[in-house]
Structure formats: C-alpha cells, structure tokens
Amino acid sequence: MSKSKKGDSFSRRKFVGTTLASTAGFTIVPSFAVSGLGHKAPSDKLNIAGIGVGGMGFRNLKEMETENIVGLCDVDFKYSDRVFKHYPKAKTYKDFRKMYDEMGNSIDAVVVATADHTHAITTAQAMAMGKHAFLQKPLTHTVYESRLLTRLADKHKVATSMGNQGSSEEGVSLMAEWIANGEIGEVTKVEAFTDRPIWPQGLQRPKGSQDVPSSLDWDLFIGPAPMRPYNEIYTPWNWRGWWDFGTGALGDMACHILHPVFVGLELGYPISAQGSSTLLMTDCAPNAEKVSLIFPERKSARGGATLPEVEVVWYDGGLQPDKPAGWPDGKDMNNQGGGVIFHGSKDTLVCGCYGRDPWLISGRTPNAPKFRRRIDTSHEQDWIRACKESPENRVETASPFSEAGPFNEMVVMGVLAVRLQGLNKKLEWDGKNMQFTNIKGDETIKIIKEDNFSIHDGHPTFERIYTDPINAKEFAAELIKHKYRDGWDLPEMPS
C-alpha cells in the first residue's frame, strides 16, 4: 500500500540533514487503482516498519497486526530476537537508515520505540519521506526536537500519534468536559506525581569499559549522543535514567499523567520554571524531583473565556503533594502509578495515571455536555484509521503531534528546570523563541561528577568532585537543542 516518491532513498551517506520532498498523505482508493505498484491500497492494509522493537515497540506492534508488519529494526538483536521470531516475514535491520534506504518505497508508516534520544532523528526522517508516524513517549528528548516534529507533521500532512494511550481513554475526555463546564470553577494550581523511577537513578557514571555484546551495535545505540564506553548498566531498559539517553521519571511518566492537565486547561508554553531534587549528578537523573511550571492567562478556544494563570507542580521518586481538604481517610493517592489534583475555586478534581478514574472531592458526579470524540478501539488502531484517511478528510488521533509536540515541550521543560537548578533562581522562559531570558552570558554552573563516602577509624569522610565551571547560557542552549554527533543530523526546521 506504500506511496513513496520514487527515488526517495535515504542511504546513510545521503542521510545527513536531508529533507525530502514527499507526497502528503493518502487518499482512499480502490485496490486495483494501485495494483501496478505491487502493494495494497490505503483502504486495505498498511505496510508498517517498527524501530526499537525489543520492549514497548513490540507491544505496540501487537496492536497493529491487522496490518502488514514488513520491517523490524533494533540495535540489539538478542533483546529483539523474540520479536523477529514473532514476525518471521519481516526484514530485520540494526540501522534504521539502511532500512529507510532499502525499504523506503515499500513502507507506509513507522512505529518508533527507541531510547528517548533517538526518537526525533528516526521519526523526523520518516515524516520527511512521507511516512505516517507512531512515536512512543516522551515524544522527544529536547524542546527543539518537539518543535521540529510538530512542524514536520504539519508540512508533510502525515497521520501521527504519541504513545500516551490514556489520551484515547474516557477519563481525559470527562475531565476536559467537566472543567470546560465550570464544574470545579477556576483552576490556579495543579499538583501531579508518579511513583517512578523503578529503574536505577542517582548514579555516578561508571568508570572503565566492558566488552560490547556481539548482539548489540553500540555505535548505533549511542546514535546522535556523545560517544562513551559501553557498560551493561545503560541498556536495555535502564537507559531512561541516563541524561544522554533518557529523561528520567519525569519524561517517562509525565506524558501520561500531565496530559489531562495540558488538554483540560488548554495550556501552551510556560513562562517560568524551577526545579529541585535529590543529589543531582552530571550523567544520571536524580532519585526524586520537584518541578514548578507557571502558565499565563490565556483565552479558551471553547467560548473565549479568560483562563487564569496556573501553577503546575510535579513530584516524583516517591514524593507526593499534601492531601487536599476533604480527602477520604485511608485512600491511597497513587492510582496505577501516579495521580493529579486540580485545585478549583468550587471543587477539587482528582484522577489517576493516564487520566483514569476521575472524581470530585465533593462527591458530586457531573453531567457535563460531551464535546470530545470517543475512541472505541485501541490507541494504535485509531492511529491506523487516521493513516488511511486523506489529509483533507482526516480526523486527528487523540494525541497528534500538533498537540503532543507542544505538550512534550512542557514535559522536557521540567527536565531543564531540574538540570539548571544550580542557578538558584526561577527561570523565565520565552516559548516562541525557545530560550531562557534571565540567564546571563557570564553565569556559570557546577555539577557533581562523583559523590564518595568512606569511613576510616570510625570517622566519616565525604568527597564530592564537581565539574569545572560551565557557562550556564551555553549549557542551557545545548539542553534545548542538542549538537548531534558527527554523521547524525535532523532535517531543517520548517518555517
């Protein structure tokens, strides 16, 4: 069913920074109309390729078995062996660039579930080739990458979805409708939390190196990040806690937990951010964090009412907000991995992770008008439905990049606040231009590289080793927009 522009080859040599012209989307046509192309029509089955398939990617692909799974790519063939055996007809690759080069004309869509730091580069190139994209959360590793994917999706008119499956469930819709109907009044503060991490964090960078397993292509796993020696502590799975590859507990879970906040309160760019945490190291996310983001007054798209300035406070690592007045004794705040509290002027709205099980502290059950589309299939199948619709007639998914991109900017802004906490001030943010406005050119920051402790003759000895002073403005700029390793580049930002 693929419809790629003939000659759109993404060889590894041509890969660097190339944005390809592509056909924007698909039109539902009879299968005979494209039978000469050797594949099926959009009204039949998609040809889907998976990238990063050993973990969550496999779960996503299993929900897409109504379609043709034609390509599988993973840097670790041992980790992904069970997936290769499950789809024996699919071609297998370690390098997604080679897969795009060889299969670019025969795939319609990609499912990306790699480590966070390669989300943008794999997905951006696919969209530039005219491929639909389903991308696991967090959408990207940086603010710039989120903005890029948002604009590329709009430019190439492809169907997109982030893998925050709660967006397709009833809870998010109910909360948005309750809030819009004034059931809890004006909301000026929201608190949210997760019980993550459940992987190692707060660690020092390991010294030395280990032999790379024969099944793993370490260079491809590193991808655009700075090269470092292999250690088994990084991958598989544990990469979430390492800054070069992941975004910690906040990046992993806020895309699930804060989604009803972003949608229900119609948020855009924050205007300020500040963060604090347990011991902050150079390479690894801390064990627990607290982040505060301030969003300005804004006009509601539903009726034009002015929505007040709101503070969104995030906790992780076992930290939770105080229980609000009226909280039932003995009730656990943690619902499936986290929770959210909307503090309204008339009532308090509470939900669990993924926006599930919304309820009001007052005990009322609102009967608000329903205006959000309900999804009666899986998150993945709803994306497949969107892939088969023409751009002109497409009904967007529950988490298209037009929404997920700006939302993910909010999420990774929390990461920025934590990593820049050593500046000891509230950071003022210019969302449109993707820059902090109150970090001076001569400000510096130092971060802990090692935190050593020993006891000699009953006496404790503490030794903390810091980096040399780092220019804070340059460090912040790098966190907002990474400088990729040689040979790994993104398409240009569409205007």
Tab-separated table of C-alpha atoms in Angstrom:
chain	number	residue	atom	x	y	z
A	1	MET	CA	0.000	0.000	0.000
A	2	SER	CA	3.000	2.254	0.197
A	3	LYS	CA	3.005	5.518	-1.715
A	4	SER	CA	6.515	6.943	-1.618
A	5	LYS	CA	8.009	9.345	-4.068
A	6	LYS	CA	10.128	7.332	-6.472
A	7	GLY	CA	13.827	7.815	-5.833
A	8	ASP	CA	13.437	8.984	-2.227
A	9	SER	CA	16.404	6.969	-0.998
A	10	PHE	CA	17.781	7.540	2.499
A	11	SER	CA	21.234	5.999	2.223
A	12	ARG	CA	23.460	6.523	5.233
A	13	ARG	CA	25.630	8.872	3.176
A	14	LYS	CA	22.636	10.901	2.000
A	15	PHE	CA	21.020	10.842	5.424
A	16	VAL	CA	22.772	13.880	6.850
A	17	GLY	CA	20.355	16.749	7.207
A	18	THR	CA	18.310	15.951	4.115
A	19	THR	CA	14.644	16.848	3.970
A	20	LEU	CA	12.959	15.069	1.096
A	21	ALA	CA	10.003	16.186	-0.920
A	22	SER	CA	7.193	13.692	-0.433
A	23	THR	CA	3.584	13.051	-1.247
A	24	ALA	CA	1.447	14.450	1.557
A	25	GLY	CA	-0.790	11.689	2.829
A	26	PHE	CA	-3.070	9.192	1.178
A	27	THR	CA	-6.471	9.056	-0.435
A	28	ILE	CA	-8.859	6.153	-0.081
A	29	VAL	CA	-8.924	4.493	-3.498
A	30	PRO	CA	-9.850	1.041	-4.849
A	31	SER	CA	-7.060	-1.534	-4.667
A	32	PHE	CA	-6.981	-2.002	-8.453
A	33	ALA	CA	-6.008	1.631	-8.875
A	34	VAL	CA	-2.587	0.991	-7.371
A	35	SER	CA	-2.249	-2.723	-8.115
A	36	GLY	CA	0.568	-1.993	-10.509
A	37	LEU	CA	2.677	-0.733	-7.608
A	38	GLY	CA	2.847	-4.217	-6.114
A	39	HIS	CA	1.133	-3.389	-2.825
A	40	LYS	CA	-2.306	-2.787	-1.391
A	41	ALA	CA	-4.430	0.321	-1.366
A	42	PRO	CA	-4.875	2.659	1.623
A	43	SER	CA	-8.358	1.220	2.068
A	44	ASP	CA	-6.743	-2.154	2.739
A	45	LYS	CA	-3.585	-2.797	4.786
A	46	LEU	CA	-0.692	-0.572	5.720
A	47	ASN	CA	2.911	-1.699	5.429
A	48	ILE	CA	4.406	-0.864	8.829
A	49	ALA	CA	8.017	-0.877	9.990
A	50	GLY	CA	8.998	-0.945	13.654
A	51	ILE	CA	12.111	0.758	15.044
A	52	GLY	CA	13.163	-0.111	18.576
A	53	VAL	CA	11.057	-3.253	18.864
A	54	GLY	CA	12.505	-5.189	21.795
A	55	GLY	CA	10.360	-3.581	24.502
A	56	MET	CA	7.333	-1.286	24.230
A	57	GLY	CA	7.593	-1.332	20.455
A	58	PHE	CA	6.607	-4.995	20.432
A	59	ARG	CA	3.503	-4.231	22.491
A	60	ASN	CA	2.529	-1.503	20.022
A	61	LEU	CA	3.087	-3.757	17.003
A	62	LYS	CA	0.911	-6.473	18.511
A	63	GLU	CA	-1.954	-3.959	18.475
A	64	MET	CA	-1.316	-3.374	14.764
A	65	GLU	CA	-1.451	-6.921	13.469
A	66	THR	CA	-4.438	-6.045	11.315
A	67	GLU	CA	-1.755	-4.561	9.045
A	68	ASN	CA	1.410	-5.859	7.365
A	69	ILE	CA	4.473	-5.751	9.646
A	70	VAL	CA	7.146	-5.658	6.957
A	71	GLY	CA	10.288	-4.277	8.630
A	72	LEU	CA	11.878	-4.541	12.080
A	73	CYS	CA	14.858	-2.551	13.306
A	74	ASP	CA	16.647	-2.796	16.636
A	75	VAL	CA	20.253	-2.170	17.646
A	76	ASP	CA	20.192	-5.257	19.921
A	77	PHE	CA	19.336	-8.468	18.089
A	78	LYS	CA	19.349	-10.554	21.279
A	79	TYR	CA	16.851	-8.293	23.022
A	80	SER	CA	14.608	-8.243	19.962
A	81	ASP	CA	15.008	-11.897	18.895
A	82	ARG	CA	11.537	-12.856	20.174
A	83	VAL	CA	10.042	-10.102	18.012
A	84	PHE	CA	11.885	-11.270	14.910
A	85	LYS	CA	10.565	-14.792	15.520
A	86	HIS	CA	7.023	-13.458	16.010
A	87	TYR	CA	7.146	-11.712	12.601
A	88	PRO	CA	9.249	-14.121	10.509
A	89	LYS	CA	8.336	-12.482	7.192
A	90	ALA	CA	9.589	-9.039	8.213
A	91	LYS	CA	13.030	-7.850	7.091
A	92	THR	CA	15.381	-7.162	10.002
A	93	TYR	CA	17.881	-4.345	10.453
A	94	LYS	CA	20.095	-2.778	13.085
A	95	ASP	CA	20.408	0.617	11.340
A	96	PHE	CA	17.136	2.413	10.615
A	97	ARG	CA	18.884	4.480	7.926
A	98	LYS	CA	19.667	1.318	5.970
A	99	MET	CA	16.065	0.182	6.388
A	100	TYR	CA	14.782	3.508	5.067
A	101	ASP	CA	17.206	3.276	2.145
A	102	GLU	CA	16.212	-0.252	1.189
A	103	MET	CA	12.514	-0.244	2.115
A	104	GLY	CA	11.579	3.398	1.756
A	105	ASN	CA	9.323	2.758	-1.226
A	106	SER	CA	7.526	-0.182	0.363
A	107	ILE	CA	6.584	1.096	3.816
A	108	ASP	CA	3.703	3.430	4.656
A	109	ALA	CA	4.233	4.057	8.341
A	110	VAL	CA	6.705	3.648	11.192
A	111	VAL	CA	6.347	2.751	14.862
A	112	VAL	CA	9.246	4.161	16.883
A	113	ALA	CA	10.014	2.993	20.432
A	114	THR	CA	13.756	3.531	20.715
A	115	ALA	CA	15.535	5.231	23.616
A	116	ASP	CA	14.379	8.851	24.021
A	117	HIS	CA	17.474	10.404	22.455
A	118	THR	CA	16.802	8.782	19.063
A	119	HIS	CA	13.051	9.457	18.914
A	120	ALA	CA	13.414	12.643	16.911
A	121	ILE	CA	16.020	11.571	14.390
A	122	THR	CA	14.241	8.338	13.426
A	123	THR	CA	10.797	9.912	13.230
A	124	ALA	CA	11.784	13.187	11.551
A	125	GLN	CA	13.415	11.368	8.660
A	126	ALA	CA	10.412	9.076	8.261
A	127	MET	CA	7.992	12.003	8.091
A	128	ALA	CA	10.252	13.781	5.614
A	129	MET	CA	9.811	10.686	3.426
A	130	GLY	CA	6.034	10.990	3.728
A	131	LYS	CA	5.587	8.187	6.261
A	132	HIS	CA	2.963	8.217	8.993
A	133	ALA	CA	4.453	8.037	12.486
A	134	PHE	CA	3.504	6.464	15.811
A	135	LEU	CA	6.099	7.524	18.384
A	136	GLN	CA	6.418	6.372	21.958
A	137	LYS	CA	6.531	8.877	24.804
A	138	PRO	CA	8.187	11.141	25.622
A	139	LEU	CA	7.860	12.483	22.125
A	140	THR	CA	11.438	13.781	22.097
A	141	HIS	CA	14.498	14.434	24.245
A	142	THR	CA	14.500	18.239	23.808
A	143	VAL	CA	12.289	21.266	23.268
A	144	TYR	CA	13.758	21.887	19.803
A	145	GLU	CA	13.106	18.318	18.679
A	146	SER	CA	9.472	18.578	19.790
A	147	ARG	CA	9.014	21.789	17.825
A	148	LEU	CA	10.616	20.165	14.784
A	149	LEU	CA	8.339	17.106	14.799
A	150	THR	CA	5.293	19.344	15.242
A	151	ARG	CA	6.180	21.360	12.161
A	152	LEU	CA	7.254	18.382	10.044
A	153	ALA	CA	3.941	16.648	10.716
A	154	ASP	CA	2.111	19.760	9.562
A	155	LYS	CA	4.306	20.188	6.491
A	156	HIS	CA	4.027	16.614	5.245
A	157	LYS	CA	0.380	16.053	6.280
A	158	VAL	CA	1.041	12.616	7.742
A	159	ALA	CA	-1.003	10.903	10.460
A	160	THR	CA	0.777	10.985	13.812
A	161	SER	CA	0.335	9.822	17.376
A	162	MET	CA	2.372	9.823	20.559
A	163	GLY	CA	2.190	6.632	22.605
A	164	ASN	CA	0.382	8.114	25.618
A	165	GLN	CA	-2.514	5.694	25.426
A	166	GLY	CA	-4.508	7.371	28.173
A	167	SER	CA	-5.349	10.122	25.695
A	168	SER	CA	-7.650	7.653	23.936
A	169	GLU	CA	-9.485	6.714	27.130
A	170	GLU	CA	-12.644	8.091	28.700
A	171	GLY	CA	-11.058	9.766	31.738
A	172	VAL	CA	-9.225	12.503	29.833
A	173	SER	CA	-12.366	13.399	27.889
A	174	LEU	CA	-14.528	13.519	31.000
A	175	MET	CA	-12.124	15.803	32.841
A	176	ALA	CA	-11.792	18.196	29.915
A	177	GLU	CA	-15.585	18.393	29.693
A	178	TRP	CA	-16.058	18.864	33.434
A	179	ILE	CA	-13.511	21.660	33.539
A	180	ALA	CA	-14.955	23.361	30.435
A	181	ASN	CA	-18.425	23.226	32.011
A	182	GLY	CA	-17.186	25.057	35.105
A	183	GLU	CA	-17.731	22.107	37.443
A	184	ILE	CA	-14.690	22.949	39.587
A	185	GLY	CA	-14.512	26.686	38.892
A	186	GLU	CA	-11.247	28.445	38.087
A	187	VAL	CA	-8.095	26.353	38.393
A	188	THR	CA	-4.988	28.181	39.606
A	189	LYS	CA	-2.949	25.226	40.833
A	190	VAL	CA	-2.456	21.610	39.797
A	191	GLU	CA	-0.319	19.021	41.549
A	192	ALA	CA	0.771	15.751	39.972
A	193	PHE	CA	3.090	12.905	40.872
A	194	THR	CA	4.416	9.479	39.928
A	195	ASP	CA	5.881	6.635	41.951
A	196	ARG	CA	8.643	6.205	39.361
A	197	PRO	CA	11.551	5.633	38.888
A	198	ILE	CA	11.517	1.852	39.024
A	199	TRP	CA	14.900	1.698	37.256
A	200	PRO	CA	18.281	2.864	38.633
A	201	GLN	CA	18.783	6.619	39.003
A	202	GLY	CA	21.012	8.882	41.080
A	203	LEU	CA	24.128	7.023	39.942
A	204	GLN	CA	27.644	8.094	39.118
A	205	ARG	CA	28.935	7.451	35.633
A	206	PRO	CA	30.648	4.050	35.636
A	207	LYS	CA	34.411	4.029	35.167
A	208	GLY	CA	36.241	1.884	32.684
A	209	SER	CA	34.555	-0.110	29.958
A	210	GLN	CA	33.121	-3.537	29.267
A	211	ASP	CA	33.134	-5.669	26.162
A	212	VAL	CA	30.205	-4.904	23.907
A	213	PRO	CA	27.936	-7.949	23.414
A	214	SER	CA	28.102	-9.326	19.893
A	215	SER	CA	24.337	-8.864	19.512
A	216	LEU	CA	24.482	-5.097	20.205
A	217	ASP	CA	25.651	-2.340	17.861
A	218	TRP	CA	26.861	0.149	20.491
A	219	ASP	CA	27.646	2.884	17.968
A	220	LEU	CA	24.074	2.766	16.681
A	221	PHE	CA	22.640	2.773	20.192
A	222	ILE	CA	24.679	5.897	21.024
A	223	GLY	CA	23.409	7.474	17.797
A	224	PRO	CA	23.473	11.293	17.998
A	225	ALA	CA	24.674	11.389	21.630
A	226	PRO	CA	28.353	11.808	22.614
A	227	MET	CA	30.247	8.515	22.454
A	228	ARG	CA	31.013	6.803	25.767
A	229	PRO	CA	32.381	3.354	26.691
A	230	TYR	CA	29.860	0.538	26.835
A	231	ASN	CA	28.516	-0.594	30.199
A	232	GLU	CA	25.688	-3.044	30.782
A	233	ILE	CA	24.036	-0.566	33.160
A	234	TYR	CA	22.909	1.614	30.226
A	235	THR	CA	20.848	-0.770	28.115
A	236	PRO	CA	18.458	-2.458	27.748
A	237	TRP	CA	15.734	-0.597	29.647
A	238	ASN	CA	17.917	1.249	32.185
A	239	TRP	CA	18.727	3.982	29.659
A	240	ARG	CA	15.745	6.006	30.968
A	241	GLY	CA	17.751	7.201	33.960
A	242	TRP	CA	20.797	8.441	31.997
A	243	TRP	CA	20.588	12.009	30.735
A	244	ASP	CA	22.237	11.336	27.367
A	245	PHE	CA	19.640	8.690	26.524
A	246	GLY	CA	16.534	9.349	28.623
A	247	THR	CA	14.606	11.949	30.577
A	248	GLY	CA	14.183	10.192	33.926
A	249	ALA	CA	10.929	9.566	35.735
A	250	LEU	CA	9.518	12.926	34.661
A	251	GLY	CA	9.945	12.298	30.946
A	252	ASP	CA	8.721	8.740	31.218
A	253	MET	CA	5.521	9.341	33.177
A	254	ALA	CA	4.522	12.995	32.800
A	255	CYS	CA	3.370	12.312	29.231
A	256	HIS	CA	0.754	10.013	30.763
A	257	ILE	CA	-0.054	11.906	33.948
A	258	LEU	CA	0.019	15.543	32.822
A	259	HIS	CA	-1.865	15.037	29.554
A	260	PRO	CA	-5.319	15.769	31.056
A	261	VAL	CA	-3.788	18.894	32.621
A	262	PHE	CA	-2.457	20.172	29.303
A	263	VAL	CA	-5.690	19.380	27.451
A	264	GLY	CA	-8.203	20.289	30.140
A	265	LEU	CA	-6.627	23.653	30.979
A	266	GLU	CA	-5.743	24.454	27.349
A	267	LEU	CA	-2.118	25.143	28.192
A	268	GLY	CA	0.568	26.449	25.879
A	269	TYR	CA	4.131	27.452	26.673
A	270	PRO	CA	5.073	28.005	30.318
A	271	ILE	CA	6.512	31.403	31.249
A	272	SER	CA	8.709	30.194	34.097
A	273	ALA	CA	10.166	27.032	35.556
A	274	GLN	CA	12.086	25.968	38.612
A	275	GLY	CA	13.193	22.597	39.878
A	276	SER	CA	14.807	20.874	42.837
A	277	SER	CA	15.845	17.311	43.501
A	278	THR	CA	17.841	14.861	45.495
A	279	LEU	CA	21.546	14.719	44.616
A	280	LEU	CA	21.977	15.914	41.017
A	281	MET	CA	24.794	14.271	39.061
A	282	THR	CA	26.246	15.079	35.658
A	283	ASP	CA	25.130	11.913	33.894
A	284	CYS	CA	22.181	10.376	35.742
A	285	ALA	CA	18.760	11.703	36.694
A	286	PRO	CA	18.180	12.143	40.450
A	287	ASN	CA	16.148	9.756	42.571
A	288	ALA	CA	13.405	12.315	43.281
A	289	GLU	CA	12.391	15.664	41.782
A	290	LYS	CA	10.026	18.561	42.265
A	291	VAL	CA	9.228	20.948	39.407
A	292	SER	CA	7.042	24.067	39.228
A	293	LEU	CA	5.842	25.461	35.898
A	294	ILE	CA	3.819	28.689	35.592
A	295	PHE	CA	1.437	29.181	32.660
A	296	PRO	CA	-0.005	32.613	31.843
A	297	GLU	CA	-3.576	33.768	31.407
A	298	ARG	CA	-4.979	32.543	28.094
A	299	LYS	CA	-8.185	32.623	26.086
A	300	SER	CA	-10.192	29.417	25.964
A	301	ALA	CA	-10.769	28.047	22.481
A	302	ARG	CA	-14.167	26.930	23.750
A	303	GLY	CA	-16.194	30.080	24.297
A	304	GLY	CA	-13.357	32.589	24.597
A	305	ALA	CA	-13.339	32.887	28.375
A	306	THR	CA	-10.137	34.096	30.038
A	307	LEU	CA	-8.436	31.259	31.919
A	308	PRO	CA	-6.332	32.339	34.919
A	309	GLU	CA	-2.606	31.941	35.421
A	310	VAL	CA	-1.946	28.444	36.747
A	311	GLU	CA	0.921	26.722	38.526
A	312	VAL	CA	1.583	23.060	37.695
A	313	VAL	CA	3.688	21.265	40.307
A	314	TRP	CA	5.273	17.867	39.623
A	315	TYR	CA	6.691	15.346	42.111
A	316	ASP	CA	8.407	12.006	41.517
A	317	GLY	CA	10.631	9.482	43.259
A	318	GLY	CA	8.093	8.720	45.989
A	319	LEU	CA	7.217	12.334	46.769
A	320	GLN	CA	3.534	13.286	46.794
A	321	PRO	CA	1.579	16.503	47.315
A	322	ASP	CA	-0.275	17.040	50.572
A	323	LYS	CA	-3.739	15.564	50.615
A	324	PRO	CA	-6.317	18.292	49.993
A	325	ALA	CA	-9.131	19.170	52.398
A	326	GLY	CA	-11.833	16.543	52.289
A	327	TRP	CA	-9.545	13.684	51.224
A	328	PRO	CA	-11.040	10.372	52.421
A	329	ASP	CA	-9.080	8.818	55.267
A	330	GLY	CA	-7.125	5.769	54.201
A	331	LYS	CA	-7.475	6.373	50.447
A	332	ASP	CA	-4.200	5.916	48.550
A	333	MET	CA	-3.369	8.852	46.270
A	334	ASN	CA	-1.381	6.577	43.953
A	335	ASN	CA	-3.670	5.205	41.260
A	336	GLN	CA	-1.830	2.990	38.741
A	337	GLY	CA	1.483	4.797	39.086
A	338	GLY	CA	0.564	8.349	39.972
A	339	GLY	CA	-2.152	10.936	40.239
A	340	VAL	CA	-3.306	14.519	39.591
A	341	ILE	CA	-5.113	17.063	41.791
A	342	PHE	CA	-6.836	20.047	40.140
A	343	HIS	CA	-7.427	22.719	42.785
A	344	GLY	CA	-10.521	24.614	41.641
A	345	SER	CA	-12.317	27.567	43.195
A	346	LYS	CA	-15.521	25.477	43.511
A	347	ASP	CA	-14.317	21.898	43.859
A	348	THR	CA	-11.246	19.655	43.662
A	349	LEU	CA	-10.842	17.209	40.776
A	350	VAL	CA	-8.672	14.108	41.176
A	351	CYS	CA	-7.592	11.398	38.735
A	352	GLY	CA	-5.055	8.607	38.470
A	353	CYS	CA	-2.310	7.930	35.963
A	354	TYR	CA	-3.457	8.006	32.324
A	355	GLY	CA	-6.336	10.265	33.421
A	356	ARG	CA	-8.185	7.270	34.834
A	357	ASP	CA	-10.969	7.240	37.434
A	358	PRO	CA	-11.697	10.992	37.708
A	359	TRP	CA	-13.688	12.057	40.773
A	360	LEU	CA	-14.564	15.164	42.754
A	361	ILE	CA	-13.705	15.666	46.424
A	362	SER	CA	-17.278	16.907	46.959
A	363	GLY	CA	-18.651	13.537	45.867
A	364	ARG	CA	-20.703	15.001	43.019
A	365	THR	CA	-20.828	13.272	39.628
A	366	PRO	CA	-21.057	15.996	36.964
A	367	ASN	CA	-23.296	15.673	33.922
A	368	ALA	CA	-21.428	17.963	31.538
A	369	PRO	CA	-22.021	18.273	27.787
A	370	LYS	CA	-19.800	15.914	25.799
A	371	PHE	CA	-17.746	17.528	23.045
A	372	ARG	CA	-14.676	15.293	22.755
A	373	ARG	CA	-14.561	12.417	20.278
A	374	ARG	CA	-14.791	8.994	21.918
A	375	ILE	CA	-12.491	6.204	20.741
A	376	ASP	CA	-13.947	2.702	20.803
A	377	THR	CA	-10.812	0.926	19.614
A	378	SER	CA	-7.189	0.851	20.779
A	379	HIS	CA	-4.846	3.854	20.727
A	380	GLU	CA	-2.830	2.146	17.994
A	381	GLN	CA	-5.831	1.183	15.867
A	382	ASP	CA	-7.137	4.738	15.981
A	383	TRP	CA	-3.812	5.887	14.507
A	384	ILE	CA	-4.110	3.247	11.776
A	385	ARG	CA	-7.561	4.612	10.986
A	386	ALA	CA	-6.095	8.100	10.622
A	387	CYS	CA	-3.309	6.815	8.363
A	388	LYS	CA	-5.898	5.543	5.890
A	389	GLU	CA	-7.749	8.853	5.661
A	390	SER	CA	-6.760	11.618	3.299
A	391	PRO	CA	-5.242	14.754	4.871
A	392	GLU	CA	-8.281	16.753	3.779
A	393	ASN	CA	-10.757	14.412	5.494
A	394	ARG	CA	-8.637	13.049	8.329
A	395	VAL	CA	-9.978	13.005	11.875
A	396	GLU	CA	-6.924	13.518	14.064
A	397	THR	CA	-5.815	10.936	16.597
A	398	ALA	CA	-6.146	11.540	20.343
A	399	SER	CA	-2.512	12.633	20.582
A	400	PRO	CA	-1.360	14.022	17.205
A	401	PHE	CA	1.980	15.793	17.060
A	402	SER	CA	0.133	19.109	16.697
A	403	GLU	CA	-0.846	18.609	20.347
A	404	ALA	CA	1.781	16.150	21.578
A	405	GLY	CA	4.637	18.376	20.380
A	406	PRO	CA	3.714	21.446	22.468
A	407	PHE	CA	2.729	19.153	25.344
A	408	ASN	CA	6.110	17.424	25.263
A	409	GLU	CA	7.818	20.822	25.345
A	410	MET	CA	6.084	21.288	28.703
A	411	VAL	CA	7.381	17.912	29.905
A	412	VAL	CA	11.013	18.387	28.933
A	413	MET	CA	10.882	21.927	30.351
A	414	GLY	CA	10.668	20.153	33.703
A	415	VAL	CA	13.891	18.312	32.884
A	416	LEU	CA	15.549	21.641	32.059
A	417	ALA	CA	14.409	23.105	35.378
A	418	VAL	CA	15.962	20.218	37.298
A	419	ARG	CA	19.249	20.221	35.391
A	420	LEU	CA	19.614	24.011	35.772
A	421	GLN	CA	18.637	24.158	39.449
A	422	GLY	CA	22.210	25.124	40.389
A	423	LEU	CA	21.497	28.640	39.126
A	424	ASN	CA	19.304	29.047	42.223
A	425	LYS	CA	16.560	31.119	40.633
A	426	LYS	CA	13.253	30.909	38.827
A	427	LEU	CA	13.970	30.529	35.125
A	428	GLU	CA	11.988	32.797	32.792
A	429	TRP	CA	11.042	31.147	29.505
A	430	ASP	CA	10.331	32.570	26.049
A	431	GLY	CA	8.464	29.689	24.464
A	432	LYS	CA	8.123	31.143	20.994
A	433	ASN	CA	11.874	31.573	20.642
A	434	MET	CA	12.844	28.541	22.759
A	435	GLN	CA	15.153	30.375	25.137
A	436	PHE	CA	15.550	31.457	28.742
A	437	THR	CA	15.533	35.233	29.110
A	438	ASN	CA	17.200	35.611	32.502
A	439	ILE	CA	20.360	33.520	32.159
A	440	LYS	CA	23.255	35.939	31.712
A	441	GLY	CA	26.195	35.303	29.431
A	442	ASP	CA	28.692	35.264	32.295
A	443	GLU	CA	26.762	32.952	34.641
A	444	THR	CA	28.299	29.571	35.399
A	445	ILE	CA	27.121	26.332	36.950
A	446	LYS	CA	28.933	23.387	38.551
A	447	ILE	CA	27.516	19.854	38.718
A	448	ILE	CA	28.602	16.912	40.830
A	449	LYS	CA	30.598	14.258	38.953
A	450	GLU	CA	31.348	11.996	41.915
A	451	ASP	CA	29.935	11.714	45.424
A	452	ASN	CA	32.214	9.490	47.512
A	453	PHE	CA	31.860	8.405	51.123
A	454	SER	CA	34.097	6.272	53.293
A	455	ILE	CA	34.745	5.575	56.976
A	456	HIS	CA	38.282	5.469	58.408
A	457	ASP	CA	38.791	4.509	62.044
A	458	GLY	CA	35.145	5.270	62.724
A	459	HIS	CA	35.252	8.715	61.170
A	460	PRO	CA	33.249	9.562	58.027
A	461	THR	CA	34.976	11.109	55.040
A	462	PHE	CA	32.936	12.941	52.374
A	463	GLU	CA	34.388	13.739	48.964
A	464	ARG	CA	32.389	15.494	46.284
A	465	ILE	CA	34.024	16.182	42.953
A	466	TYR	CA	32.450	18.854	40.757
A	467	THR	CA	32.841	19.780	37.126
A	468	ASP	CA	34.803	22.881	36.283
A	469	PRO	CA	32.516	25.925	35.995
A	470	ILE	CA	30.272	25.547	32.943
A	471	ASN	CA	28.885	28.524	31.059
A	472	ALA	CA	25.202	28.365	32.017
A	473	LYS	CA	23.838	30.037	28.895
A	474	GLU	CA	25.711	27.643	26.619
A	475	PHE	CA	24.747	24.652	28.748
A	476	ALA	CA	21.069	25.634	28.618
A	477	ALA	CA	21.248	26.110	24.845
A	478	GLU	CA	22.668	22.599	24.472
A	479	LEU	CA	19.867	21.138	26.577
A	480	ILE	CA	17.264	22.965	24.478
A	481	LYS	CA	18.819	21.927	21.157
A	482	HIS	CA	21.451	19.202	21.165
A	483	LYS	CA	24.511	19.349	18.993
A	484	TYR	CA	24.420	15.903	17.421
A	485	ARG	CA	27.427	13.663	16.985
A	486	ASP	CA	29.018	13.760	13.524
A	487	GLY	CA	27.028	11.778	10.973
A	488	TRP	CA	23.686	12.284	12.746
A	489	ASP	CA	21.607	15.271	11.712
A	490	LEU	CA	17.982	16.339	11.647
A	491	PRO	CA	16.040	17.809	8.722
A	492	GLU	CA	15.793	21.585	8.684
A	493	MET	CA	13.102	23.237	10.791
A	494	PRO	CA	10.159	24.137	8.505
A	495	SER	CA	9.207	27.798	8.713
